[in-house]
Coordinates of C-alpha atoms in Angstrom, one line a residue:
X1 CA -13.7 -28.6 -42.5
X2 CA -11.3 -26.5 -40.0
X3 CA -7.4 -28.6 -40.1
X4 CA -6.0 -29.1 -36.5
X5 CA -3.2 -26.5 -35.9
X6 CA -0.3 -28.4 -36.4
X7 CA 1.4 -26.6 -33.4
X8 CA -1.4 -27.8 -31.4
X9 CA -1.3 -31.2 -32.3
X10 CA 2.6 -31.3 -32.3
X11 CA 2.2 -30.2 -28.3
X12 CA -1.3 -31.7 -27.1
X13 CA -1.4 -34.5 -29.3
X14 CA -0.8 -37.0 -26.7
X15 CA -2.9 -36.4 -24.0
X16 CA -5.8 -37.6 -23.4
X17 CA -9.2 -35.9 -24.5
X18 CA -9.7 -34.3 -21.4
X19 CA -6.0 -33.0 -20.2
X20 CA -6.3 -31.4 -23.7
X21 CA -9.3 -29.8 -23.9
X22 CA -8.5 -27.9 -20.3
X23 CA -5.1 -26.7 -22.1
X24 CA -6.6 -25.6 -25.5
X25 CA -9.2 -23.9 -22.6
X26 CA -6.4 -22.2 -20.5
X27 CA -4.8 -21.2 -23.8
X28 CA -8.2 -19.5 -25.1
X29 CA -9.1 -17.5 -21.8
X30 CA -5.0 -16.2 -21.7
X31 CA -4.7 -15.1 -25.4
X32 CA -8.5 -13.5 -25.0
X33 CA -10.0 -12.5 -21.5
X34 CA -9.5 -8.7 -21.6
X35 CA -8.4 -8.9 -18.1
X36 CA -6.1 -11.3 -16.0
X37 CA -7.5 -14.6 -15.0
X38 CA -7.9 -16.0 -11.5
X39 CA -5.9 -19.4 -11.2
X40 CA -9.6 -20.6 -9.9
X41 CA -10.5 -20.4 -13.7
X42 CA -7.3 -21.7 -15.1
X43 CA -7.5 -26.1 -13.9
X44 CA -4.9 -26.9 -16.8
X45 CA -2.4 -24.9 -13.9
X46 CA -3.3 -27.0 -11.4
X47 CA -1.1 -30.7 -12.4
X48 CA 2.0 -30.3 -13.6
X49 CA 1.8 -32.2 -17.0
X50 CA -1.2 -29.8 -18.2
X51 CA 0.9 -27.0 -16.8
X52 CA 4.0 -27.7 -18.7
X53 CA 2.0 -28.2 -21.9
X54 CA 0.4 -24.6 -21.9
X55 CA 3.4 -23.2 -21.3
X56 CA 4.9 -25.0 -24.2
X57 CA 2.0 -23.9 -26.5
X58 CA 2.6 -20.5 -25.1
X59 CA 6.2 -20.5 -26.2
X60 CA 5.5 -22.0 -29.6
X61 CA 2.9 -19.4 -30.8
X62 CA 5.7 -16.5 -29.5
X63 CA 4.0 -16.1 -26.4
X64 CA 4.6 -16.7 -22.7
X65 CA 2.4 -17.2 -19.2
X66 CA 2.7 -13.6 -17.0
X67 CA 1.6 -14.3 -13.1
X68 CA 0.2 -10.7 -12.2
X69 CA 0.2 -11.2 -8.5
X70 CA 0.4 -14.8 -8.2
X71 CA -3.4 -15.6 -8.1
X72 CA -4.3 -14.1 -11.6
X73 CA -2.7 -15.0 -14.8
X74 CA -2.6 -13.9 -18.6
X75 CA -0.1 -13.9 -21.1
X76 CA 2.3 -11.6 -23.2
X77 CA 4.8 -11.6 -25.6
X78 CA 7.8 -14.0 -24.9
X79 CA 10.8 -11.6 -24.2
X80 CA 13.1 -13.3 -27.3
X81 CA 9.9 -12.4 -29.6
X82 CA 9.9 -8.7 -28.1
X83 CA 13.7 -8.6 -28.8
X84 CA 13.0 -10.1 -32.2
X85 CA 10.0 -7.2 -33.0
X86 CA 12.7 -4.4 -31.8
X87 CA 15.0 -4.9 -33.9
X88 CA 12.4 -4.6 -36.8
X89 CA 11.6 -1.6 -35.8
X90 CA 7.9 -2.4 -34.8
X91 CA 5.9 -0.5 -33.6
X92 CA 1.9 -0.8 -33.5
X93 CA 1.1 2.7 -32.4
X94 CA 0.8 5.5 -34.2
X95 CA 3.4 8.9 -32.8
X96 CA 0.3 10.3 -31.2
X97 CA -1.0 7.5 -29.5
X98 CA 2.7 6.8 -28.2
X99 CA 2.7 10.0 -26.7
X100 CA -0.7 9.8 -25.1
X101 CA 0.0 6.6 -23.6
X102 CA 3.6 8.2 -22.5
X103 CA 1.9 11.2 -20.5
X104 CA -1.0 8.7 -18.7
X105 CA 1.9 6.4 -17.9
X106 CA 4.3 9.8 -16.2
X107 CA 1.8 11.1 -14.5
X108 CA 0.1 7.5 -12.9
X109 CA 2.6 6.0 -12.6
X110 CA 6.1 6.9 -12.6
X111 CA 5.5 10.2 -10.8
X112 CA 3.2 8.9 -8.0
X113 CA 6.0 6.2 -7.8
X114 CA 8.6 8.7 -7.5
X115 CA 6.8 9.8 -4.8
X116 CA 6.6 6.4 -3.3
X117 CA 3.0 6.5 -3.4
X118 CA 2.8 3.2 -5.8
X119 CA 5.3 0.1 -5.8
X120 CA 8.1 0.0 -7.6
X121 CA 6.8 -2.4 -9.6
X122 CA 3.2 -1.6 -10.1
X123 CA 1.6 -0.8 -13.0
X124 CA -2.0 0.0 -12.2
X125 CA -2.7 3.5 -10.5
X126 CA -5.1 5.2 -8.0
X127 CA -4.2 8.3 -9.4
X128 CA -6.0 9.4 -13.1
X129 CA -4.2 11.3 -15.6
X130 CA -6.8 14.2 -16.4
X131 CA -7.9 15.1 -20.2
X132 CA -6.2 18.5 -18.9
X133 CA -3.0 17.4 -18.1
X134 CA -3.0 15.5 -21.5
X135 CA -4.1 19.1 -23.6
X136 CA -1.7 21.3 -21.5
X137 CA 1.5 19.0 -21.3
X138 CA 1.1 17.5 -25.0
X139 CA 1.9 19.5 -28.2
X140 CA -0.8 17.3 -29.5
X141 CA -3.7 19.2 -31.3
X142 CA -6.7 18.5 -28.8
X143 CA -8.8 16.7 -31.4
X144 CA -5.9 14.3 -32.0
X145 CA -5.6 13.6 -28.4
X146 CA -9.2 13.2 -27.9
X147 CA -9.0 10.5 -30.7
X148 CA -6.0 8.8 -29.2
X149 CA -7.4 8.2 -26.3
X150 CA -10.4 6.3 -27.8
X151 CA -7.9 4.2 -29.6
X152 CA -6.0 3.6 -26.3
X153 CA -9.2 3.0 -24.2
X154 CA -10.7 0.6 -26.2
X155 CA -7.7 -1.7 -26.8
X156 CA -7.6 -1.7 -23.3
X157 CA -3.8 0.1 -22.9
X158 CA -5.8 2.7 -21.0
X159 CA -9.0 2.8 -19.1
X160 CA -11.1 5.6 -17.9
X161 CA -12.1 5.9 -14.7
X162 CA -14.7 8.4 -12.6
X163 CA -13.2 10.1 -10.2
X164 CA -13.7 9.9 -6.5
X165 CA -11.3 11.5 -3.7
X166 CA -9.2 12.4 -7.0
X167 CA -10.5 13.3 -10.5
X168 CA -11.4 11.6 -13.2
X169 CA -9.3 10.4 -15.9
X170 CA -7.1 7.8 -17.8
X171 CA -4.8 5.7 -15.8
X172 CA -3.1 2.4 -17.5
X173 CA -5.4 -0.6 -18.5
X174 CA -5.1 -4.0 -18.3
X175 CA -3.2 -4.7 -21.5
X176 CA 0.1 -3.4 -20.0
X177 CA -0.4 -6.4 -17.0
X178 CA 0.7 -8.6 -20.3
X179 CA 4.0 -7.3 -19.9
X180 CA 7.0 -9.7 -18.6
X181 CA 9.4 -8.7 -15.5
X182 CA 11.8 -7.7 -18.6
X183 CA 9.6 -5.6 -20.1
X184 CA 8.1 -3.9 -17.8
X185 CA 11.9 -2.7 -16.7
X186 CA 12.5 -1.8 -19.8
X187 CA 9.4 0.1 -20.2
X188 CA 10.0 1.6 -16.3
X189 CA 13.7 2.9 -18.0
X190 CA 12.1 4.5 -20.7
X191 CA 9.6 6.5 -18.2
X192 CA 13.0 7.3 -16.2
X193 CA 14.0 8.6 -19.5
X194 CA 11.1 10.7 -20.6
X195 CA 9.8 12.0 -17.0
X196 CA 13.5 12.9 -15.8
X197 CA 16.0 12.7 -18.5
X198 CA 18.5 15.0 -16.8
X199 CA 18.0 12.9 -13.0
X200 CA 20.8 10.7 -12.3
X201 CA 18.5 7.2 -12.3
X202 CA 18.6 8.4 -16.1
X203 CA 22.2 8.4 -16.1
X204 CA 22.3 5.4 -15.3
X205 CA 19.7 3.8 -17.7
X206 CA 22.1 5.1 -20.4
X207 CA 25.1 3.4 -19.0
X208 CA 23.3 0.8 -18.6
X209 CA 22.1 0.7 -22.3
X210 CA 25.3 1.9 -23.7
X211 CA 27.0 -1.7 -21.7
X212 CA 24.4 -3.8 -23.1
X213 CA 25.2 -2.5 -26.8
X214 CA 29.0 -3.0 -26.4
X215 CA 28.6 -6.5 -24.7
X216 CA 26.1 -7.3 -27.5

């Protein structure tokens, strides 16, 4: 016989039957669906008390509740957790998938924004990183990159797309919609950093940085 999670039962204990079983639900589609959910399928949003509860069983399990455009929903690390993680020094990735996922993200996203063809704050792209660009611009052996790139695909930090008025490729998946506002600046400095590491915006990231560390 399964035993109730004690975090569960500490948080959802008392409501009732049905309250509880559309927060467990919320909680199971979040931490699972491969893609952000519409609110449509999310009812535990919709009062306030069932609302306040998932988000409280988000926090408690080291998680948090990410609104990707207001409509669709998933969830991500909580941004004390993340803090918690870097300071460990942890890192899931392996080097070479790192620097795959580095080159997808400059050129689909942090060069077309450059270009203020994408928002500032977007993180899906119309415009596909080729295999090419990946083999010329990486000092990554091609049978490595090829690898990495079926790691990064199929935990969905990458997705492959056909091409159309521009070329097939890899442009970011729906994993990286998990990030918070936080992280998704800090992840946006360290593209500054690695696309453009002599332009002034990357000047400024280390100021920035080096301020944080001295307040800290």
């Amino acid at each position: 016989m399964t035993r109730p999670n004690p975090i569960f039962e500490e948080v959802l204990g008392s409501l009732p039957d049905r309250q509880r079983e559309l927060v467990e639900a919320a909680y199971a589609v979040l931490e699972h669906s491969s893609e952000p959910v519409h609110r449509q399928y999310l009812p535990a949003l919709q009062d306030a008390t069932s609302h306040e509860r998932l988000e409280q069983l988000l926090r408690r399990t080291g998680r948090t509740l990410v609104a990707v455009d207001g409509l669709h929903f998933t969830s991500g690390f909580d941004d004390t957790v993340a803090a918690e993680l870097t300071t460990m020094n942890w890192q899931p990735l392996p080097l070479v998938d790192r620097a795959v996922l580095v080159l997808v993200l400059v050129y689909s996203i942090a060069i077309p924004r450059s270009e203020e063809q994408i928002g500032p704050d977007a993180w899906t792209s119309p415009y596909p990183t080729t295999a090419g660009d990946i083999f010329r611009n990486s000092k990554v052996p091609v049978a490595e990159a090829r690898a990495a790139l079926g790691r990064l695909t199929a935990s969905g930090l990458l997705r492959n797309v056909r091409g159309k008025e521009h070329e097939g490729g890899y442009v970011p998946g729906p994993q990286l919609l998990r990030l918070t506002p936080a992280a998704r600046e800090r992840l946006q400095d360290q593209l500054i950093l690695a696309a453009a590491p002599d332009h002034p915006l990357a000047a400024v990231v280390r100021e920035r940085r080096q301020s944080h560390q001295q307040g800290a």
